[in-house]
PDB file of C-alpha atoms in Angstrom:
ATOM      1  CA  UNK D  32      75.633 -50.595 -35.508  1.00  0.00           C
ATOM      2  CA  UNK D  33      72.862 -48.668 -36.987  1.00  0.00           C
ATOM      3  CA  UNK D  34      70.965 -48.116 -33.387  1.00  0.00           C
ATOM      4  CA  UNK D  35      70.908 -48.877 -29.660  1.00  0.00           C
ATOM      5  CA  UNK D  36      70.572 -52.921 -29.502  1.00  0.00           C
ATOM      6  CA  UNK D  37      69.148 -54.641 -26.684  1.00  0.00           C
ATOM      7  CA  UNK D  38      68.532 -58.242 -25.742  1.00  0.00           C
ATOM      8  CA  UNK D  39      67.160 -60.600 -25.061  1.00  0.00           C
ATOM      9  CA  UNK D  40      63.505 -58.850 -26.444  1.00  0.00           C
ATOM     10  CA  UNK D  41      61.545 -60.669 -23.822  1.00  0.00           C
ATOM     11  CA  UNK D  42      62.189 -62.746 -20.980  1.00  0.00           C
ATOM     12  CA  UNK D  43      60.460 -64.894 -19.033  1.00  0.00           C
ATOM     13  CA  UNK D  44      61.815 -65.897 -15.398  1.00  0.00           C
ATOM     14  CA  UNK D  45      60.775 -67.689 -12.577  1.00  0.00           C
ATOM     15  CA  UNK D  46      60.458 -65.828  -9.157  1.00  0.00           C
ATOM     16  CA  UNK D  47      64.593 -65.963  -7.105  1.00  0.00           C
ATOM     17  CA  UNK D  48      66.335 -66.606 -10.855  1.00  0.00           C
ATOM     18  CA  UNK D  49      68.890 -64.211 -12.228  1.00  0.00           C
ATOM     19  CA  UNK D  50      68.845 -62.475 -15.140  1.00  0.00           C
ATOM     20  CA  UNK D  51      71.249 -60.492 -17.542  1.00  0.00           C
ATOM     21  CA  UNK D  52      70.058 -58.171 -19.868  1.00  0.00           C
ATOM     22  CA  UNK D  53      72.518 -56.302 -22.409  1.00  0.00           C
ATOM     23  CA  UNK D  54      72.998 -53.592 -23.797  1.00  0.00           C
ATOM     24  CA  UNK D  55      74.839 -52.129 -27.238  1.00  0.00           C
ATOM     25  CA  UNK D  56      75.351 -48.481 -27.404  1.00  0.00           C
ATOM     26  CA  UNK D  57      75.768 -46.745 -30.593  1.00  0.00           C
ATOM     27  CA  UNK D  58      79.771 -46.700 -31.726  1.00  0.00           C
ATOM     28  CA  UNK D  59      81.425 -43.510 -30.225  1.00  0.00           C
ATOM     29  CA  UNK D  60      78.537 -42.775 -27.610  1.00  0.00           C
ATOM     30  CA  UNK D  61      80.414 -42.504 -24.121  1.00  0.00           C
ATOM     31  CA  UNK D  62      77.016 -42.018 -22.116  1.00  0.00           C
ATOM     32  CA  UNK D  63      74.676 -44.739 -21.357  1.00  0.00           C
ATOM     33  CA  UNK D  64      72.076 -44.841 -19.021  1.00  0.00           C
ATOM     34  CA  UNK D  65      69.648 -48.005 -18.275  1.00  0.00           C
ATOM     35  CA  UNK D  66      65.735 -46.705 -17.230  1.00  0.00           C
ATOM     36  CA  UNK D  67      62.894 -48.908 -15.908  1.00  0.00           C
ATOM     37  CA  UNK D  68      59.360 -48.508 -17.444  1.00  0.00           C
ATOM     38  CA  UNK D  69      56.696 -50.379 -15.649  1.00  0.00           C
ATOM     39  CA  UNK D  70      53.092 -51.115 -17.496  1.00  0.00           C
ATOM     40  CA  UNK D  71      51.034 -47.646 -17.762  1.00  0.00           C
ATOM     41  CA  UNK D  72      54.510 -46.067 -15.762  1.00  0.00           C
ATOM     42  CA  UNK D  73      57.240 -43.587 -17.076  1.00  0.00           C
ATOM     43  CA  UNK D  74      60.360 -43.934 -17.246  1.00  0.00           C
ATOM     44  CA  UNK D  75      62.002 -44.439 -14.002  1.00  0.00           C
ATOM     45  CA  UNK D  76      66.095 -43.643 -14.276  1.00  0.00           C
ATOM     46  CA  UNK D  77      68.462 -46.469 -12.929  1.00  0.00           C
ATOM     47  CA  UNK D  78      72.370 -45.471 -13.485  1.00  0.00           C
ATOM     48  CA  UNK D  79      74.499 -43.594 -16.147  1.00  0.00           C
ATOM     49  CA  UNK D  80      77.606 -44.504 -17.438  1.00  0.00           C
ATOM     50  CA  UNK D  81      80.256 -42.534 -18.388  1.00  0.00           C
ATOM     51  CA  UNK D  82      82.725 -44.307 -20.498  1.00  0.00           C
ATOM     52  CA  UNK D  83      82.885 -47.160 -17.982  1.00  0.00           C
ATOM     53  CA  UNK D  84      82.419 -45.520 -15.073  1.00  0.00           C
ATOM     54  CA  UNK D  85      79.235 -44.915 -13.276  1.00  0.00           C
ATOM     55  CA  UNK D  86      79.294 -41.695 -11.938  1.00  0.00           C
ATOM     56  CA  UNK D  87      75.090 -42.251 -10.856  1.00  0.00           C
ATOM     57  CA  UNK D  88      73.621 -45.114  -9.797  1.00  0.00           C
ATOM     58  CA  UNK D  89      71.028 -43.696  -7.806  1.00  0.00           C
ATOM     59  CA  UNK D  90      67.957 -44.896  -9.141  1.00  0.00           C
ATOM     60  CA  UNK D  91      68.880 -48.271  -8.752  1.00  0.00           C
ATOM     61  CA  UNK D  92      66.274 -49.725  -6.764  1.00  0.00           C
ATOM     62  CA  UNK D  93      67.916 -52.145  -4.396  1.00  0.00           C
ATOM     63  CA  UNK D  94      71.628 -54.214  -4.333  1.00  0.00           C
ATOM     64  CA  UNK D  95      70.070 -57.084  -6.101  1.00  0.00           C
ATOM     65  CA  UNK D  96      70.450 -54.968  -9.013  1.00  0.00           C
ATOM     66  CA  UNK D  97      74.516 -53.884 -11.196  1.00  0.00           C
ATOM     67  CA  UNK D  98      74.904 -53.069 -13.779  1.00  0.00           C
ATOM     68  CA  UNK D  99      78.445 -52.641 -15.503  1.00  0.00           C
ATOM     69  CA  UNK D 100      79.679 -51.181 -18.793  1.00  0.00           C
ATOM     70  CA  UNK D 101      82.821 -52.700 -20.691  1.00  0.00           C
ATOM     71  CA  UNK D 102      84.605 -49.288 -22.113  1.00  0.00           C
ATOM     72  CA  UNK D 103      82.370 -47.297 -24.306  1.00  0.00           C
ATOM     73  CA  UNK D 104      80.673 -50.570 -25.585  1.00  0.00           C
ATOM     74  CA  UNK D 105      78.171 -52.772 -24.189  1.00  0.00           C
ATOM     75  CA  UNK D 106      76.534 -52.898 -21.027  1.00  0.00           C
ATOM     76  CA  UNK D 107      74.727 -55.353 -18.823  1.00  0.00           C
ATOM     77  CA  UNK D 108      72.077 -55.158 -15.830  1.00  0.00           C
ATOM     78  CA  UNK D 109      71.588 -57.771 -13.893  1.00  0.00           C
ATOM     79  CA  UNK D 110      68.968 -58.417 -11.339  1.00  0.00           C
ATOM     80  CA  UNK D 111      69.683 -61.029  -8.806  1.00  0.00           C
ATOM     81  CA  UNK D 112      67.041 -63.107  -7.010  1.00  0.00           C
ATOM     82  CA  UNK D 113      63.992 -61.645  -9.360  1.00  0.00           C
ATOM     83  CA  UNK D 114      61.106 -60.435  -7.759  1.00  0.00           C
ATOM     84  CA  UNK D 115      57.761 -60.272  -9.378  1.00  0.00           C
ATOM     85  CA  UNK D 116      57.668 -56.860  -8.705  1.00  0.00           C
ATOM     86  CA  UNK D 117      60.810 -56.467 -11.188  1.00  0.00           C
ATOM     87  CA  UNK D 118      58.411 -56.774 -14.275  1.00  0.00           C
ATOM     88  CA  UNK D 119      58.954 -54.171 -16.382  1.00  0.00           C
ATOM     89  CA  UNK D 120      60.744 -52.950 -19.566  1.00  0.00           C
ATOM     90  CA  UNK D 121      63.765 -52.334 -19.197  1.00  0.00           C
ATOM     91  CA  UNK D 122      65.188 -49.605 -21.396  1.00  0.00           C
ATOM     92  CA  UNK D 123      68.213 -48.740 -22.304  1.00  0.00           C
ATOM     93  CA  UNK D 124      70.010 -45.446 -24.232  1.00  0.00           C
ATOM     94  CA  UNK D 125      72.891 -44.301 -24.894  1.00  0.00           C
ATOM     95  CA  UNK D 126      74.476 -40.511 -26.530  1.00  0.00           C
ATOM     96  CA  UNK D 127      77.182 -38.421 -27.047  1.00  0.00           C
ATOM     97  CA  UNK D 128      77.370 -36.727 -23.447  1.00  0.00           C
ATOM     98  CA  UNK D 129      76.638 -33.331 -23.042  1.00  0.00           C
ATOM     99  CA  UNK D 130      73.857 -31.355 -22.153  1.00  0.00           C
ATOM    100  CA  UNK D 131      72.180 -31.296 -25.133  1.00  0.00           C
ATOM    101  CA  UNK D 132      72.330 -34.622 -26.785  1.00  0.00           C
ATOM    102  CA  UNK D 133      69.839 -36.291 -28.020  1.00  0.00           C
ATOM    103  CA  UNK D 134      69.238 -39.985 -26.351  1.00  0.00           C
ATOM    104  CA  UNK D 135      68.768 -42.891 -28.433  1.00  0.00           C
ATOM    105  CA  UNK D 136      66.386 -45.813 -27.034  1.00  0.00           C
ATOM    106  CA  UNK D 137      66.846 -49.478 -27.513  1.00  0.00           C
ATOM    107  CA  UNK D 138      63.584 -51.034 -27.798  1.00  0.00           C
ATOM    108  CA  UNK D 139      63.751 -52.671 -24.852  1.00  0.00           C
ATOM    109  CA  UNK D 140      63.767 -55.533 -22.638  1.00  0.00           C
ATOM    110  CA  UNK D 141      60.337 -57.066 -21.038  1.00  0.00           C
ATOM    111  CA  UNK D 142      61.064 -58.706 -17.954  1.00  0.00           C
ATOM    112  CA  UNK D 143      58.464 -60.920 -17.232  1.00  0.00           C
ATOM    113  CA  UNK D 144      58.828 -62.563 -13.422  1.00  0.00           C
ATOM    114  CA  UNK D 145      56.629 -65.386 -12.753  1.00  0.00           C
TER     115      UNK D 145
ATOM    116  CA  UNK K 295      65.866 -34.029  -8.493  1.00  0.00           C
ATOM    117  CA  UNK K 296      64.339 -32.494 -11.642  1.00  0.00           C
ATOM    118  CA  UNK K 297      61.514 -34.177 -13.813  1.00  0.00           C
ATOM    119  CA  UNK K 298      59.331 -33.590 -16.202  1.00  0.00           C
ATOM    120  CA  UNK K 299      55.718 -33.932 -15.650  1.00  0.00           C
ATOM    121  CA  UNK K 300      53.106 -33.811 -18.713  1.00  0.00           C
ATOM    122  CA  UNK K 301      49.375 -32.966 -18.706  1.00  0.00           C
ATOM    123  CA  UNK K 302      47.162 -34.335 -19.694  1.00  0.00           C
ATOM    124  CA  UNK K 303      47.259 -38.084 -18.653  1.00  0.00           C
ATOM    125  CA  UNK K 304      45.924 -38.516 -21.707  1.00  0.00           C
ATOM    126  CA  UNK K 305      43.896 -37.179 -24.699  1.00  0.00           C
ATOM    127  CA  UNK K 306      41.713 -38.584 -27.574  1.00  0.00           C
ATOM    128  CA  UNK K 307      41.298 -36.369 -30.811  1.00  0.00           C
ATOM    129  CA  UNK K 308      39.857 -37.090 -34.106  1.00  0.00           C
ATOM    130  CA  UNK K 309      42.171 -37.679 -37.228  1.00  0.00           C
ATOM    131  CA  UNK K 310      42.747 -34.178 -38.799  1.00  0.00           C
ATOM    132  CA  UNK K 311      42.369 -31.797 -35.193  1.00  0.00           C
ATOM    133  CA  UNK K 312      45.284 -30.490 -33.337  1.00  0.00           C
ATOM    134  CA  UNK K 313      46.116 -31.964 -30.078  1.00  0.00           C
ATOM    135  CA  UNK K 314      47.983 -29.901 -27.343  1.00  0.00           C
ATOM    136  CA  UNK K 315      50.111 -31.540 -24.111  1.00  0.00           C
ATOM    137  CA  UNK K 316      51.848 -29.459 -21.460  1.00  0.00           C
ATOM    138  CA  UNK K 317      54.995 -29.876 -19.427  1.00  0.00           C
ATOM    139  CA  UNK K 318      55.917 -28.793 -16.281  1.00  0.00           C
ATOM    140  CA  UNK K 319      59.267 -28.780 -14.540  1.00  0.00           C
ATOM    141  CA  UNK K 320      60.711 -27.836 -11.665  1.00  0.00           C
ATOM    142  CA  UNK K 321      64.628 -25.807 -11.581  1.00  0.00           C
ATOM    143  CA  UNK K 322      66.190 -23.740 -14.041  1.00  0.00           C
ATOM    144  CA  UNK K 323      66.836 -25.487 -17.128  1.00  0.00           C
ATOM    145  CA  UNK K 324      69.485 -24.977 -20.369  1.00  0.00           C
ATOM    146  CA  UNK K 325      66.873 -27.004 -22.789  1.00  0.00           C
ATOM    147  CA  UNK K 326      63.942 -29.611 -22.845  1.00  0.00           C
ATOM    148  CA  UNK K 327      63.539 -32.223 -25.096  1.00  0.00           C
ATOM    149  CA  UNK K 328      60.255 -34.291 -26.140  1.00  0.00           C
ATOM    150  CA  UNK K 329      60.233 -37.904 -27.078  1.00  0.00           C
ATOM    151  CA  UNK K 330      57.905 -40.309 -28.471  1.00  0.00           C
ATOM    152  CA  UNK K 331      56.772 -43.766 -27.652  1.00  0.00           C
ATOM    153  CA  UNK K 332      54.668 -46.350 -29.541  1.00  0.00           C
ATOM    154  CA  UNK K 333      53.536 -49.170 -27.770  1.00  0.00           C
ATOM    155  CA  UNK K 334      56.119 -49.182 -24.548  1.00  0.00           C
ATOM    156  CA  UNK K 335      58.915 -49.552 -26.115  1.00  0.00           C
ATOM    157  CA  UNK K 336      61.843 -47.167 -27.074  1.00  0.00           C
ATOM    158  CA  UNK K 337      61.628 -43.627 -27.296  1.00  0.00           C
ATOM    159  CA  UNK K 338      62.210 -41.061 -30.216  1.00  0.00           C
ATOM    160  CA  UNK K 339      63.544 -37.594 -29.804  1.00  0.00           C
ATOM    161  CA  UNK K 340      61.410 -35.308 -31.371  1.00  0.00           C
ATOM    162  CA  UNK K 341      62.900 -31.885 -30.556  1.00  0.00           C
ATOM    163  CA  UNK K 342      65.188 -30.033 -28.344  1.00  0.00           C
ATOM    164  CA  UNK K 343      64.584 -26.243 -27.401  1.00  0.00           C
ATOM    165  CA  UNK K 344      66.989 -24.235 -25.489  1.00  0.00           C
ATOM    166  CA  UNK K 345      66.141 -22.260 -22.808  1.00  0.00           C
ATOM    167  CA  UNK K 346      66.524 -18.784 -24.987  1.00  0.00           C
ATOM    168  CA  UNK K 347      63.765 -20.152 -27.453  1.00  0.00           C
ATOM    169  CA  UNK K 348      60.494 -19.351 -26.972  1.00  0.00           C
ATOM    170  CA  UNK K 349      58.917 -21.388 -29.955  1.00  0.00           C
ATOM    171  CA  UNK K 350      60.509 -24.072 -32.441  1.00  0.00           C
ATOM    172  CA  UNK K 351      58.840 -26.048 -34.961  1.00  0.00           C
ATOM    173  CA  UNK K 352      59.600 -29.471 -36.599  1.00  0.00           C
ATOM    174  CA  UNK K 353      57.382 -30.121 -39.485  1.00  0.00           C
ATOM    175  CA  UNK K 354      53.776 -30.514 -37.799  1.00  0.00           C
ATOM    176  CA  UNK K 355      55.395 -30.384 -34.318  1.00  0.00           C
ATOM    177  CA  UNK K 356      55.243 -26.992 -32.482  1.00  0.00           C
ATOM    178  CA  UNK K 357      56.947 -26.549 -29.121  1.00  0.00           C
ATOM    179  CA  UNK K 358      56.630 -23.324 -26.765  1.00  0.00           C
ATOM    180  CA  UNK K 359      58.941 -22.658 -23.611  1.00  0.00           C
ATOM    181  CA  UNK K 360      58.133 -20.614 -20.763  1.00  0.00           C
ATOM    182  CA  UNK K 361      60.804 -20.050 -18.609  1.00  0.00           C
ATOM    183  CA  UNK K 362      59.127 -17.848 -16.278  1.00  0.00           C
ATOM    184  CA  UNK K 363      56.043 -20.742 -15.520  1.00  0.00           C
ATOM    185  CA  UNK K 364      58.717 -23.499 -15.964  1.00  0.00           C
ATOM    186  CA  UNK K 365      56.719 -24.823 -18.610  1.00  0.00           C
ATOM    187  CA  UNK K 366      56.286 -26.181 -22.398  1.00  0.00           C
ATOM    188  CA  UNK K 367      53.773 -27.155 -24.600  1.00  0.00           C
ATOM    189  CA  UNK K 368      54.024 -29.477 -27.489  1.00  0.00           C
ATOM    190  CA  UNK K 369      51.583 -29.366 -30.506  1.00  0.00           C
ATOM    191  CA  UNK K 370      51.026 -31.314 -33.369  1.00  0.00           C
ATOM    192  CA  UNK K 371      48.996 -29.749 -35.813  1.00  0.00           C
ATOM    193  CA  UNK K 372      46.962 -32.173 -38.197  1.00  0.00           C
ATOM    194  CA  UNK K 373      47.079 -35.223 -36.497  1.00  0.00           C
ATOM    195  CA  UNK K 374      46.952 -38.505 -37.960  1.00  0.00           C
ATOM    196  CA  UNK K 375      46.156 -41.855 -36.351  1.00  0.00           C
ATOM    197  CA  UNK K 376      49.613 -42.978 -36.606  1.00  0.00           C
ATOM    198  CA  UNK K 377      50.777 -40.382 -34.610  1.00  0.00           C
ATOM    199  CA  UNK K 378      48.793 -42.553 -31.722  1.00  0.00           C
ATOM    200  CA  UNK K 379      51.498 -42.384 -29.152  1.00  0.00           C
ATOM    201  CA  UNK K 380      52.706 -41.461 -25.415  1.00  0.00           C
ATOM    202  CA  UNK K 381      54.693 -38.309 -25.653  1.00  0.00           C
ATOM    203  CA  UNK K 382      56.995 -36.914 -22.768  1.00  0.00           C
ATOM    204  CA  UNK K 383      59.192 -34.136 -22.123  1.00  0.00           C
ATOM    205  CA  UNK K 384      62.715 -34.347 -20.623  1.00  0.00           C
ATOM    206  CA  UNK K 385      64.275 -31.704 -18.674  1.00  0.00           C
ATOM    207  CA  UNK K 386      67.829 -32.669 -17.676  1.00  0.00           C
ATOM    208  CA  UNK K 387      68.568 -33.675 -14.326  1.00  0.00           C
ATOM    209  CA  UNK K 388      69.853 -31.042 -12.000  1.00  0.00           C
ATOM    210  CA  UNK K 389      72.565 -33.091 -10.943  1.00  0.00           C
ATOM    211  CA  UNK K 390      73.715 -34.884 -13.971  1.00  0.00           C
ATOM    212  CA  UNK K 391      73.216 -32.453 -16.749  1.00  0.00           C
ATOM    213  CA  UNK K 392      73.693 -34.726 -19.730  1.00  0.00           C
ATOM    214  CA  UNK K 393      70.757 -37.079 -17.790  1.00  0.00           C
ATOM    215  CA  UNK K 394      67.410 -37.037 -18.701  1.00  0.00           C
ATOM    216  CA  UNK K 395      64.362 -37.322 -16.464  1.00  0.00           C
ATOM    217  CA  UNK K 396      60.912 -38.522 -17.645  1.00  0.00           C
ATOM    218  CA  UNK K 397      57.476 -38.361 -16.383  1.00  0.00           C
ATOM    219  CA  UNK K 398      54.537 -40.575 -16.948  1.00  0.00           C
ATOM    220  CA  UNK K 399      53.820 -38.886 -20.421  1.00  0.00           C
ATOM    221  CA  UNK K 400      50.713 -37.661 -21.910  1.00  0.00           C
ATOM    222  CA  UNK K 401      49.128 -40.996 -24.313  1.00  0.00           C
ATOM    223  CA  UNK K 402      47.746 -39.676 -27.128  1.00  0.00           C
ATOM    224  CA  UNK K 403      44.824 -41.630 -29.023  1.00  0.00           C
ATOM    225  CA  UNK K 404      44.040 -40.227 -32.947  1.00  0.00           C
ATOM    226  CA  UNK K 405      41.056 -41.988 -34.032  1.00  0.00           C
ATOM    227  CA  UNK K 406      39.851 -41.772 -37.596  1.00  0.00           C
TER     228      UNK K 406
END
């Protein structure tokens, strides 16, 4: 596709629900890398794929959340048992990986936990 | 790990005057990048700079690097209301090179 897709836009969930959010990378980009912005926050990093591997997952903030990337395609986080304090946008970009490629954003995913 | 923190929080300018943010990092770095964000959602690369630049420019974008403070500046020159925007700087990570790191950005309000 032309850009990073993500979906679904928005989501609403009640409080202990699961959700999925996904992820499509731009064709041929072998990084990918998921990042949590929460209102008036930066970006906070969650994992990095390479290819379909995941050699950091250190900013993932507890086990209720994987995430898991199907070749160098599309990618989903889910967060098990939501929490309220799991609102947030959830971001999501992928690039060619080296050290000086640019990152291209989805436009995002806004959790909303009720 | 390595980050990228901006200053200041935030800054309100009048449609036509230059507006200037700062970055600070904290290790060695290869480049820094800046990025863009309207309205919380996904971010824009503006420019990279390498770490044997000293100044690039990008249209009315102007970015300095100073190695020695561990620092940058970003400046837009001319600004216009819709560049009304959050703006952050990206150092990569010091142990995943190709990763990014942001900080809370510098929100930038151009009124007319």
């Amino acid at each position: 596709g032309a850009g990073v897709s993500q979906s679904p836009s928005n989501k609403v969930t009640e409080k202990g629900k699961d959700v999925e959010l996904r992820c499509d990378p731009i064709s041929g980009h072998t990084a990918l890398y998921w990042y949590r912005q929460r209102l008036g926050q930066g970006l906070e990093f969650l994992i990095y794929f390479q290819g379909n591997s995941a050699p950091d997952k250190s900013g993932l903030p507890s086990d209720r959340f994987s995430a898991e990337r199907t070749g160098e395609s599309v990618s989903t986080l889910t967060i098990q048992r939501t929490q309220q304090e799991d609102s947030a946008v959830y971001l999501c970009a992928s690039s060619l990986d080296h050290i000086e490629a640019v990152k291209y954003f989805g436009p995002g995913t806004r959790l909303t936990v009720t | 790990s390595q980050q990228g923190e901006e200053d200041p929080q935030a800054l309100s300018i009048q449609e036509g005057e230059n507006a200037t943010m700062n970055c600070s990092y904290k290790t060695s770095i290869n480049n820094l990048q800046w990025y863009r964000q309207n309205s919380g959602r996904g971010l824009v690369h503006l420019i990279l700079i390498r770490s044997n630049e000293r100044e690039k420019h990008s249209g009315r974008l102007r970015v300095t690097l100073d190695t020695s403070k561990k620092s940058s500046s970003l400046l837009i020159t001319a600004s216009r209301a819709a560049d009304t925007a959050s703006y952050f700087c990206a150092p990569p990570d010091t142990g995943t090179a190709s990763k990014l790191t942001f900080g809370t950005g510098t929100r930038l309000q151009v009124t007319l």
